[in-house]
Amino acid sequence: MGMLFGFAPWIVYWVLVGNVPFGTAVSVALLMAVAVFAVGRASGKPGQTLEIGAVATFVILAALTFVLDDAFMARWIQPLSNAGIFLVALIGVLIGKPFVREYAAAEQPADIINTDLFKRVTTVLTWIWVAAFAGMTISSAIPPLVQGNATILDTKTPLSFLGYWVIPFTLLGAAAVASRLLPERMLAGIDELER
């Protein structure tokens, strides 16, 4: 459940961004990000990469939403938000704090967390998420770059709905499936090795 908790601001944002005014979507996501961060700190644990990154991303998006016009945001809010989560995940892995490891470690005993295998599995899984977020960012940037008047609200133009929604969220789903299946494959036979 930990990773779902960390993704909560993003999930709320992705549900709202195409259905309510941009300022509302970003403000609610920012409030959710602050709440997730606060609940995490109330438990006495340090801030996790995804939590800190969500607060930073939604602060920036909130500022942009209230400074730039709706026409610009309708074209660029999805690529900007996807770039935000991509950078959060990438920076986390580059500084040695892969977000998957942070959440997986909360559910494992110390003797597991300190193994090279645990570190390798969580690093590989985080890179899968980084790749998915990169693909989401690139896909959602194609409509406004190729077709200047593309918006996330366009449900008629295939370039728009495929680039902004279908491809990015298919990649997100694929990363979730890989996160469920890959550890089992990477750990297959581990019990026999320990005997």
JSON list of C-alpha atoms in Angstrom, two decimals:
[
{"chain": "A", "resi": 1, "resn": "MET", "atom": "CA", "xyz": [0.00, 0.00, 0.00]},
{"chain": "A", "resi": 2, "resn": "GLY", "atom": "CA", "xyz": [2.97, 2.34, 0.53]},
{"chain": "A", "resi": 3, "resn": "MET", "atom": "CA", "xyz": [3.61, 3.01, -3.13]},
{"chain": "A", "resi": 4, "resn": "LEU", "atom": "CA", "xyz": [-0.09, 3.67, -3.74]},
{"chain": "A", "resi": 5, "resn": "PHE", "atom": "CA", "xyz": [0.07, 6.19, -0.89]},
{"chain": "A", "resi": 6, "resn": "GLY", "atom": "CA", "xyz": [3.04, 7.90, -2.58]},
{"chain": "A", "resi": 7, "resn": "PHE", "atom": "CA", "xyz": [1.24, 8.00, -5.92]},
{"chain": "A", "resi": 8, "resn": "ALA", "atom": "CA", "xyz": [-1.99, 9.41, -4.40]},
{"chain": "A", "resi": 9, "resn": "PRO", "atom": "CA", "xyz": [-1.36, 13.07, -5.36]},
{"chain": "A", "resi": 10, "resn": "TRP", "atom": "CA", "xyz": [-0.52, 12.03, -8.92]},
{"chain": "A", "resi": 11, "resn": "ILE", "atom": "CA", "xyz": [-3.57, 9.78, -9.24]},
{"chain": "A", "resi": 12, "resn": "VAL", "atom": "CA", "xyz": [-5.86, 12.54, -7.96]},
{"chain": "A", "resi": 13, "resn": "TYR", "atom": "CA", "xyz": [-4.24, 14.99, -10.37]},
{"chain": "A", "resi": 14, "resn": "TRP", "atom": "CA", "xyz": [-4.54, 12.69, -13.40]},
{"chain": "A", "resi": 15, "resn": "VAL", "atom": "CA", "xyz": [-8.22, 12.06, -12.67]},
{"chain": "A", "resi": 16, "resn": "LEU", "atom": "CA", "xyz": [-9.01, 15.74, -12.20]},
{"chain": "A", "resi": 17, "resn": "VAL", "atom": "CA", "xyz": [-6.84, 17.45, -14.83]},
{"chain": "A", "resi": 18, "resn": "GLY", "atom": "CA", "xyz": [-9.06, 16.62, -17.78]},
{"chain": "A", "resi": 19, "resn": "ASN", "atom": "CA", "xyz": [-12.32, 17.09, -15.90]},
{"chain": "A", "resi": 20, "resn": "VAL", "atom": "CA", "xyz": [-12.09, 20.28, -13.83]},
{"chain": "A", "resi": 21, "resn": "PRO", "atom": "CA", "xyz": [-10.37, 23.66, -14.28]},
{"chain": "A", "resi": 22, "resn": "PHE", "atom": "CA", "xyz": [-6.57, 23.31, -14.29]},
{"chain": "A", "resi": 23, "resn": "GLY", "atom": "CA", "xyz": [-6.14, 25.46, -11.19]},
{"chain": "A", "resi": 24, "resn": "THR", "atom": "CA", "xyz": [-8.53, 23.22, -9.28]},
{"chain": "A", "resi": 25, "resn": "ALA", "atom": "CA", "xyz": [-6.80, 20.01, -10.40]},
{"chain": "A", "resi": 26, "resn": "VAL", "atom": "CA", "xyz": [-3.35, 21.28, -9.47]},
{"chain": "A", "resi": 27, "resn": "SER", "atom": "CA", "xyz": [-4.49, 22.83, -6.17]},
{"chain": "A", "resi": 28, "resn": "VAL", "atom": "CA", "xyz": [-6.21, 19.63, -5.02]},
{"chain": "A", "resi": 29, "resn": "ALA", "atom": "CA", "xyz": [-3.15, 17.58, -6.05]},
{"chain": "A", "resi": 30, "resn": "LEU", "atom": "CA", "xyz": [-0.89, 19.99, -4.16]},
{"chain": "A", "resi": 31, "resn": "LEU", "atom": "CA", "xyz": [-3.05, 19.71, -1.03]},
{"chain": "A", "resi": 32, "resn": "MET", "atom": "CA", "xyz": [-2.95, 15.92, -1.39]},
{"chain": "A", "resi": 33, "resn": "ALA", "atom": "CA", "xyz": [0.85, 16.02, -1.83]},
{"chain": "A", "resi": 34, "resn": "VAL", "atom": "CA", "xyz": [1.24, 18.12, 1.33]},
{"chain": "A", "resi": 35, "resn": "ALA", "atom": "CA", "xyz": [-1.11, 15.77, 3.23]},
{"chain": "A", "resi": 36, "resn": "VAL", "atom": "CA", "xyz": [0.82, 12.68, 2.08]},
{"chain": "A", "resi": 37, "resn": "PHE", "atom": "CA", "xyz": [4.10, 14.35, 3.07]},
{"chain": "A", "resi": 38, "resn": "ALA", "atom": "CA", "xyz": [2.71, 15.38, 6.49]},
{"chain": "A", "resi": 39, "resn": "VAL", "atom": "CA", "xyz": [1.28, 11.93, 7.24]},
{"chain": "A", "resi": 40, "resn": "GLY", "atom": "CA", "xyz": [4.63, 10.39, 6.33]},
{"chain": "A", "resi": 41, "resn": "ARG", "atom": "CA", "xyz": [6.49, 12.76, 8.65]},
{"chain": "A", "resi": 42, "resn": "ALA", "atom": "CA", "xyz": [4.02, 12.18, 11.48]},
{"chain": "A", "resi": 43, "resn": "SER", "atom": "CA", "xyz": [5.21, 8.57, 11.52]},
{"chain": "A", "resi": 44, "resn": "GLY", "atom": "CA", "xyz": [8.71, 9.84, 12.29]},
{"chain": "A", "resi": 45, "resn": "LYS", "atom": "CA", "xyz": [10.24, 8.69, 9.01]},
{"chain": "A", "resi": 46, "resn": "PRO", "atom": "CA", "xyz": [12.27, 10.93, 6.69]},
{"chain": "A", "resi": 47, "resn": "GLY", "atom": "CA", "xyz": [10.67, 12.35, 3.57]},
{"chain": "A", "resi": 48, "resn": "GLN", "atom": "CA", "xyz": [10.62, 9.98, 0.62]},
{"chain": "A", "resi": 49, "resn": "THR", "atom": "CA", "xyz": [11.64, 10.96, -2.88]},
{"chain": "A", "resi": 50, "resn": "LEU", "atom": "CA", "xyz": [8.16, 10.61, -4.39]},
{"chain": "A", "resi": 51, "resn": "GLU", "atom": "CA", "xyz": [6.55, 12.63, -1.57]},
{"chain": "A", "resi": 52, "resn": "ILE", "atom": "CA", "xyz": [9.05, 15.49, -1.69]},
{"chain": "A", "resi": 53, "resn": "GLY", "atom": "CA", "xyz": [8.99, 15.48, -5.49]},
{"chain": "A", "resi": 54, "resn": "ALA", "atom": "CA", "xyz": [5.20, 15.62, -5.60]},
{"chain": "A", "resi": 55, "resn": "VAL", "atom": "CA", "xyz": [5.12, 18.69, -3.37]},
{"chain": "A", "resi": 56, "resn": "ALA", "atom": "CA", "xyz": [7.79, 20.42, -5.48]},
{"chain": "A", "resi": 57, "resn": "THR", "atom": "CA", "xyz": [6.15, 19.49, -8.79]},
{"chain": "A", "resi": 58, "resn": "PHE", "atom": "CA", "xyz": [2.68, 20.62, -7.76]},
{"chain": "A", "resi": 59, "resn": "VAL", "atom": "CA", "xyz": [3.99, 23.90, -6.28]},
{"chain": "A", "resi": 60, "resn": "ILE", "atom": "CA", "xyz": [5.59, 24.64, -9.67]},
{"chain": "A", "resi": 61, "resn": "LEU", "atom": "CA", "xyz": [2.49, 23.56, -11.60]},
{"chain": "A", "resi": 62, "resn": "ALA", "atom": "CA", "xyz": [0.26, 25.65, -9.32]},
{"chain": "A", "resi": 63, "resn": "ALA", "atom": "CA", "xyz": [2.40, 28.72, -9.95]},
{"chain": "A", "resi": 64, "resn": "LEU", "atom": "CA", "xyz": [2.35, 28.10, -13.71]},
{"chain": "A", "resi": 65, "resn": "THR", "atom": "CA", "xyz": [-1.39, 27.48, -13.71]},
{"chain": "A", "resi": 66, "resn": "PHE", "atom": "CA", "xyz": [-2.11, 30.80, -12.06]},
{"chain": "A", "resi": 67, "resn": "VAL", "atom": "CA", "xyz": [0.43, 32.76, -14.14]},
{"chain": "A", "resi": 68, "resn": "LEU", "atom": "CA", "xyz": [-0.15, 31.31, -17.62]},
{"chain": "A", "resi": 69, "resn": "ASP", "atom": "CA", "xyz": [-3.40, 31.27, -19.57]},
{"chain": "A", "resi": 70, "resn": "ASP", "atom": "CA", "xyz": [-5.70, 28.26, -19.95]},
{"chain": "A", "resi": 71, "resn": "ALA", "atom": "CA", "xyz": [-4.89, 27.88, -23.66]},
{"chain": "A", "resi": 72, "resn": "PHE", "atom": "CA", "xyz": [-1.20, 27.34, -22.86]},
{"chain": "A", "resi": 73, "resn": "MET", "atom": "CA", "xyz": [-1.98, 25.02, -19.97]},
{"chain": "A", "resi": 74, "resn": "ALA", "atom": "CA", "xyz": [-4.42, 22.96, -22.07]},
{"chain": "A", "resi": 75, "resn": "ARG", "atom": "CA", "xyz": [-1.52, 22.23, -24.43]},
{"chain": "A", "resi": 76, "resn": "TRP", "atom": "CA", "xyz": [1.33, 21.86, -21.93]},
{"chain": "A", "resi": 77, "resn": "ILE", "atom": "CA", "xyz": [0.03, 20.86, -18.48]},
{"chain": "A", "resi": 78, "resn": "GLN", "atom": "CA", "xyz": [0.20, 17.14, -19.23]},
{"chain": "A", "resi": 79, "resn": "PRO", "atom": "CA", "xyz": [3.76, 17.17, -20.62]},
{"chain": "A", "resi": 80, "resn": "LEU", "atom": "CA", "xyz": [4.89, 19.42, -17.75]},
{"chain": "A", "resi": 81, "resn": "SER", "atom": "CA", "xyz": [3.36, 17.21, -15.07]},
{"chain": "A", "resi": 82, "resn": "ASN", "atom": "CA", "xyz": [4.73, 14.07, -16.70]},
{"chain": "A", "resi": 83, "resn": "ALA", "atom": "CA", "xyz": [8.16, 15.71, -16.88]},
{"chain": "A", "resi": 84, "resn": "GLY", "atom": "CA", "xyz": [7.80, 16.47, -13.16]},
{"chain": "A", "resi": 85, "resn": "ILE", "atom": "CA", "xyz": [7.26, 12.86, -12.12]},
{"chain": "A", "resi": 86, "resn": "PHE", "atom": "CA", "xyz": [9.94, 11.72, -14.59]},
{"chain": "A", "resi": 87, "resn": "LEU", "atom": "CA", "xyz": [12.50, 14.10, -13.03]},
{"chain": "A", "resi": 88, "resn": "VAL", "atom": "CA", "xyz": [11.50, 13.08, -9.50]},
{"chain": "A", "resi": 89, "resn": "ALA", "atom": "CA", "xyz": [12.03, 9.38, -10.29]},
{"chain": "A", "resi": 90, "resn": "LEU", "atom": "CA", "xyz": [15.23, 9.99, -12.28]},
{"chain": "A", "resi": 91, "resn": "ILE", "atom": "CA", "xyz": [16.82, 12.24, -9.66]},
{"chain": "A", "resi": 92, "resn": "GLY", "atom": "CA", "xyz": [15.91, 9.74, -6.94]},
{"chain": "A", "resi": 93, "resn": "VAL", "atom": "CA", "xyz": [17.68, 6.90, -8.72]},
{"chain": "A", "resi": 94, "resn": "LEU", "atom": "CA", "xyz": [20.69, 9.07, -9.57]},
{"chain": "A", "resi": 95, "resn": "ILE", "atom": "CA", "xyz": [21.18, 10.15, -5.94]},
{"chain": "A", "resi": 96, "resn": "GLY", "atom": "CA", "xyz": [20.85, 6.57, -4.72]},
{"chain": "A", "resi": 97, "resn": "LYS", "atom": "CA", "xyz": [17.29, 6.82, -3.42]},
{"chain": "A", "resi": 98, "resn": "PRO", "atom": "CA", "xyz": [15.17, 4.88, -5.92]},
{"chain": "A", "resi": 99, "resn": "PHE", "atom": "CA", "xyz": [11.56, 5.47, -4.90]},
{"chain": "A", "resi": 100, "resn": "VAL", "atom": "CA", "xyz": [10.63, 1.79, -5.33]},
{"chain": "A", "resi": 101, "resn": "ARG", "atom": "CA", "xyz": [13.29, 0.85, -2.77]},
{"chain": "A", "resi": 102, "resn": "GLU", "atom": "CA", "xyz": [11.97, 3.42, -0.30]},
{"chain": "A", "resi": 103, "resn": "TYR", "atom": "CA", "xyz": [8.48, 1.91, -0.40]},
{"chain": "A", "resi": 104, "resn": "ALA", "atom": "CA", "xyz": [9.59, -1.74, -0.63]},
{"chain": "A", "resi": 105, "resn": "ALA", "atom": "CA", "xyz": [11.95, -1.30, 2.34]},
{"chain": "A", "resi": 106, "resn": "ALA", "atom": "CA", "xyz": [9.05, -0.30, 4.57]},
{"chain": "A", "resi": 107, "resn": "GLU", "atom": "CA", "xyz": [7.53, -3.76, 4.11]},
{"chain": "A", "resi": 108, "resn": "GLN", "atom": "CA", "xyz": [10.68, -5.89, 4.51]},
{"chain": "A", "resi": 109, "resn": "PRO", "atom": "CA", "xyz": [12.90, -6.93, 7.43]},
{"chain": "A", "resi": 110, "resn": "ALA", "atom": "CA", "xyz": [16.37, -5.38, 7.72]},
{"chain": "A", "resi": 111, "resn": "ASP", "atom": "CA", "xyz": [18.19, -8.56, 6.67]},
{"chain": "A", "resi": 112, "resn": "ILE", "atom": "CA", "xyz": [16.37, -8.43, 3.31]},
{"chain": "A", "resi": 113, "resn": "ILE", "atom": "CA", "xyz": [16.78, -4.67, 2.79]},
{"chain": "A", "resi": 114, "resn": "ASN", "atom": "CA", "xyz": [20.54, -4.86, 3.16]},
{"chain": "A", "resi": 115, "resn": "THR", "atom": "CA", "xyz": [21.06, -7.52, 0.49]},
{"chain": "A", "resi": 116, "resn": "ASP", "atom": "CA", "xyz": [22.52, -6.80, -2.93]},
{"chain": "A", "resi": 117, "resn": "LEU", "atom": "CA", "xyz": [19.59, -8.67, -4.49]},
{"chain": "A", "resi": 118, "resn": "PHE", "atom": "CA", "xyz": [17.03, -6.35, -2.84]},
{"chain": "A", "resi": 119, "resn": "LYS", "atom": "CA", "xyz": [18.98, -3.31, -4.01]},
{"chain": "A", "resi": 120, "resn": "ARG", "atom": "CA", "xyz": [19.28, -4.69, -7.54]},
{"chain": "A", "resi": 121, "resn": "VAL", "atom": "CA", "xyz": [15.58, -5.60, -7.82]},
{"chain": "A", "resi": 122, "resn": "THR", "atom": "CA", "xyz": [14.39, -2.22, -6.52]},
{"chain": "A", "resi": 123, "resn": "THR", "atom": "CA", "xyz": [16.83, -0.34, -8.75]},
{"chain": "A", "resi": 124, "resn": "VAL", "atom": "CA", "xyz": [15.69, -2.26, -11.85]},
{"chain": "A", "resi": 125, "resn": "LEU", "atom": "CA", "xyz": [12.04, -1.61, -10.96]},
{"chain": "A", "resi": 126, "resn": "THR", "atom": "CA", "xyz": [12.71, 2.09, -10.44]},
{"chain": "A", "resi": 127, "resn": "TRP", "atom": "CA", "xyz": [14.42, 2.29, -13.85]},
{"chain": "A", "resi": 128, "resn": "ILE", "atom": "CA", "xyz": [11.30, 0.69, -15.38]},
{"chain": "A", "resi": 129, "resn": "TRP", "atom": "CA", "xyz": [9.22, 3.47, -13.82]},
{"chain": "A", "resi": 130, "resn": "VAL", "atom": "CA", "xyz": [11.72, 6.10, -14.99]},
{"chain": "A", "resi": 131, "resn": "ALA", "atom": "CA", "xyz": [11.43, 4.72, -18.54]},
{"chain": "A", "resi": 132, "resn": "ALA", "atom": "CA", "xyz": [7.62, 4.75, -18.31]},
{"chain": "A", "resi": 133, "resn": "PHE", "atom": "CA", "xyz": [7.61, 8.35, -17.06]},
{"chain": "A", "resi": 134, "resn": "ALA", "atom": "CA", "xyz": [10.04, 9.35, -19.84]},
{"chain": "A", "resi": 135, "resn": "GLY", "atom": "CA", "xyz": [7.75, 7.74, -22.40]},
{"chain": "A", "resi": 136, "resn": "MET", "atom": "CA", "xyz": [4.75, 9.50, -20.86]},
{"chain": "A", "resi": 137, "resn": "THR", "atom": "CA", "xyz": [6.56, 12.83, -21.09]},
{"chain": "A", "resi": 138, "resn": "ILE", "atom": "CA", "xyz": [7.63, 12.34, -24.70]},
{"chain": "A", "resi": 139, "resn": "SER", "atom": "CA", "xyz": [4.22, 11.05, -25.78]},
{"chain": "A", "resi": 140, "resn": "SER", "atom": "CA", "xyz": [2.34, 13.93, -24.16]},
{"chain": "A", "resi": 141, "resn": "ALA", "atom": "CA", "xyz": [4.74, 16.50, -25.67]},
{"chain": "A", "resi": 142, "resn": "ILE", "atom": "CA", "xyz": [4.12, 15.28, -29.22]},
{"chain": "A", "resi": 143, "resn": "PRO", "atom": "CA", "xyz": [0.58, 16.71, -29.68]},
{"chain": "A", "resi": 144, "resn": "PRO", "atom": "CA", "xyz": [1.47, 20.34, -28.81]},
{"chain": "A", "resi": 145, "resn": "LEU", "atom": "CA", "xyz": [4.74, 20.15, -30.75]},
{"chain": "A", "resi": 146, "resn": "VAL", "atom": "CA", "xyz": [3.25, 18.60, -33.89]},
{"chain": "A", "resi": 147, "resn": "GLN", "atom": "CA", "xyz": [-0.16, 20.25, -33.80]},
{"chain": "A", "resi": 148, "resn": "GLY", "atom": "CA", "xyz": [0.10, 23.64, -32.12]},
{"chain": "A", "resi": 149, "resn": "ASN", "atom": "CA", "xyz": [-3.57, 23.82, -31.16]},
{"chain": "A", "resi": 150, "resn": "ALA", "atom": "CA", "xyz": [-3.71, 20.36, -29.54]},
{"chain": "A", "resi": 151, "resn": "THR", "atom": "CA", "xyz": [-5.18, 20.23, -26.03]},
{"chain": "A", "resi": 152, "resn": "ILE", "atom": "CA", "xyz": [-5.71, 17.58, -23.38]},
{"chain": "A", "resi": 153, "resn": "LEU", "atom": "CA", "xyz": [-9.44, 18.24, -23.72]},
{"chain": "A", "resi": 154, "resn": "ASP", "atom": "CA", "xyz": [-9.57, 17.16, -27.41]},
{"chain": "A", "resi": 155, "resn": "THR", "atom": "CA", "xyz": [-11.31, 13.79, -27.66]},
{"chain": "A", "resi": 156, "resn": "LYS", "atom": "CA", "xyz": [-11.80, 13.93, -31.43]},
{"chain": "A", "resi": 157, "resn": "THR", "atom": "CA", "xyz": [-8.24, 14.17, -32.78]},
{"chain": "A", "resi": 158, "resn": "PRO", "atom": "CA", "xyz": [-6.33, 10.87, -32.50]},
{"chain": "A", "resi": 159, "resn": "LEU", "atom": "CA", "xyz": [-2.98, 12.64, -32.09]},
{"chain": "A", "resi": 160, "resn": "SER", "atom": "CA", "xyz": [-4.32, 14.46, -29.03]},
{"chain": "A", "resi": 161, "resn": "PHE", "atom": "CA", "xyz": [-6.09, 11.66, -27.21]},
{"chain": "A", "resi": 162, "resn": "LEU", "atom": "CA", "xyz": [-3.42, 9.09, -28.06]},
{"chain": "A", "resi": 163, "resn": "GLY", "atom": "CA", "xyz": [-0.49, 11.35, -27.19]},
{"chain": "A", "resi": 164, "resn": "TYR", "atom": "CA", "xyz": [-1.94, 12.95, -24.08]},
{"chain": "A", "resi": 165, "resn": "TRP", "atom": "CA", "xyz": [-3.86, 10.00, -22.63]},
{"chain": "A", "resi": 166, "resn": "VAL", "atom": "CA", "xyz": [-3.80, 6.56, -24.24]},
{"chain": "A", "resi": 167, "resn": "ILE", "atom": "CA", "xyz": [-0.06, 6.05, -24.70]},
{"chain": "A", "resi": 168, "resn": "PRO", "atom": "CA", "xyz": [1.05, 7.65, -21.41]},
{"chain": "A", "resi": 169, "resn": "PHE", "atom": "CA", "xyz": [-1.39, 5.73, -19.26]},
{"chain": "A", "resi": 170, "resn": "THR", "atom": "CA", "xyz": [-0.75, 2.49, -21.10]},
{"chain": "A", "resi": 171, "resn": "LEU", "atom": "CA", "xyz": [2.92, 2.98, -20.19]},
{"chain": "A", "resi": 172, "resn": "LEU", "atom": "CA", "xyz": [1.93, 3.70, -16.59]},
{"chain": "A", "resi": 173, "resn": "GLY", "atom": "CA", "xyz": [-0.12, 0.51, -16.47]},
{"chain": "A", "resi": 174, "resn": "ALA", "atom": "CA", "xyz": [2.71, -1.50, -18.05]},
{"chain": "A", "resi": 175, "resn": "ALA", "atom": "CA", "xyz": [5.12, -0.25, -15.37]},
{"chain": "A", "resi": 176, "resn": "ALA", "atom": "CA", "xyz": [2.65, -1.30, -12.67]},
{"chain": "A", "resi": 177, "resn": "VAL", "atom": "CA", "xyz": [2.32, -4.78, -14.22]},
{"chain": "A", "resi": 178, "resn": "ALA", "atom": "CA", "xyz": [6.11, -5.09, -14.50]},
{"chain": "A", "resi": 179, "resn": "SER", "atom": "CA", "xyz": [6.45, -4.05, -10.85]},
{"chain": "A", "resi": 180, "resn": "ARG", "atom": "CA", "xyz": [4.20, -6.93, -9.88]},
{"chain": "A", "resi": 181, "resn": "LEU", "atom": "CA", "xyz": [5.67, -9.62, -12.17]},
{"chain": "A", "resi": 182, "resn": "LEU", "atom": "CA", "xyz": [9.37, -8.82, -12.42]},
{"chain": "A", "resi": 183, "resn": "PRO", "atom": "CA", "xyz": [10.36, -9.32, -8.76]},
{"chain": "A", "resi": 184, "resn": "GLU", "atom": "CA", "xyz": [8.96, -12.86, -8.83]},
{"chain": "A", "resi": 185, "resn": "ARG", "atom": "CA", "xyz": [11.02, -13.66, -11.93]},
{"chain": "A", "resi": 186, "resn": "MET", "atom": "CA", "xyz": [14.15, -12.04, -10.54]},
{"chain": "A", "resi": 187, "resn": "LEU", "atom": "CA", "xyz": [13.77, -13.98, -7.29]},
{"chain": "A", "resi": 188, "resn": "ALA", "atom": "CA", "xyz": [12.87, -17.34, -8.87]},
{"chain": "A", "resi": 189, "resn": "GLY", "atom": "CA", "xyz": [15.07, -20.03, -7.37]},
{"chain": "A", "resi": 190, "resn": "ILE", "atom": "CA", "xyz": [16.34, -17.88, -4.51]},
{"chain": "A", "resi": 191, "resn": "ASP", "atom": "CA", "xyz": [15.07, -20.36, -1.92]},
{"chain": "A", "resi": 192, "resn": "GLU", "atom": "CA", "xyz": [17.10, -23.19, -3.48]},
{"chain": "A", "resi": 193, "resn": "LEU", "atom": "CA", "xyz": [20.24, -21.04, -3.43]},
{"chain": "A", "resi": 194, "resn": "GLU", "atom": "CA", "xyz": [19.91, -20.34, 0.27]},
{"chain": "A", "resi": 195, "resn": "ARG", "atom": "CA", "xyz": [19.71, -24.03, 1.24]}
]
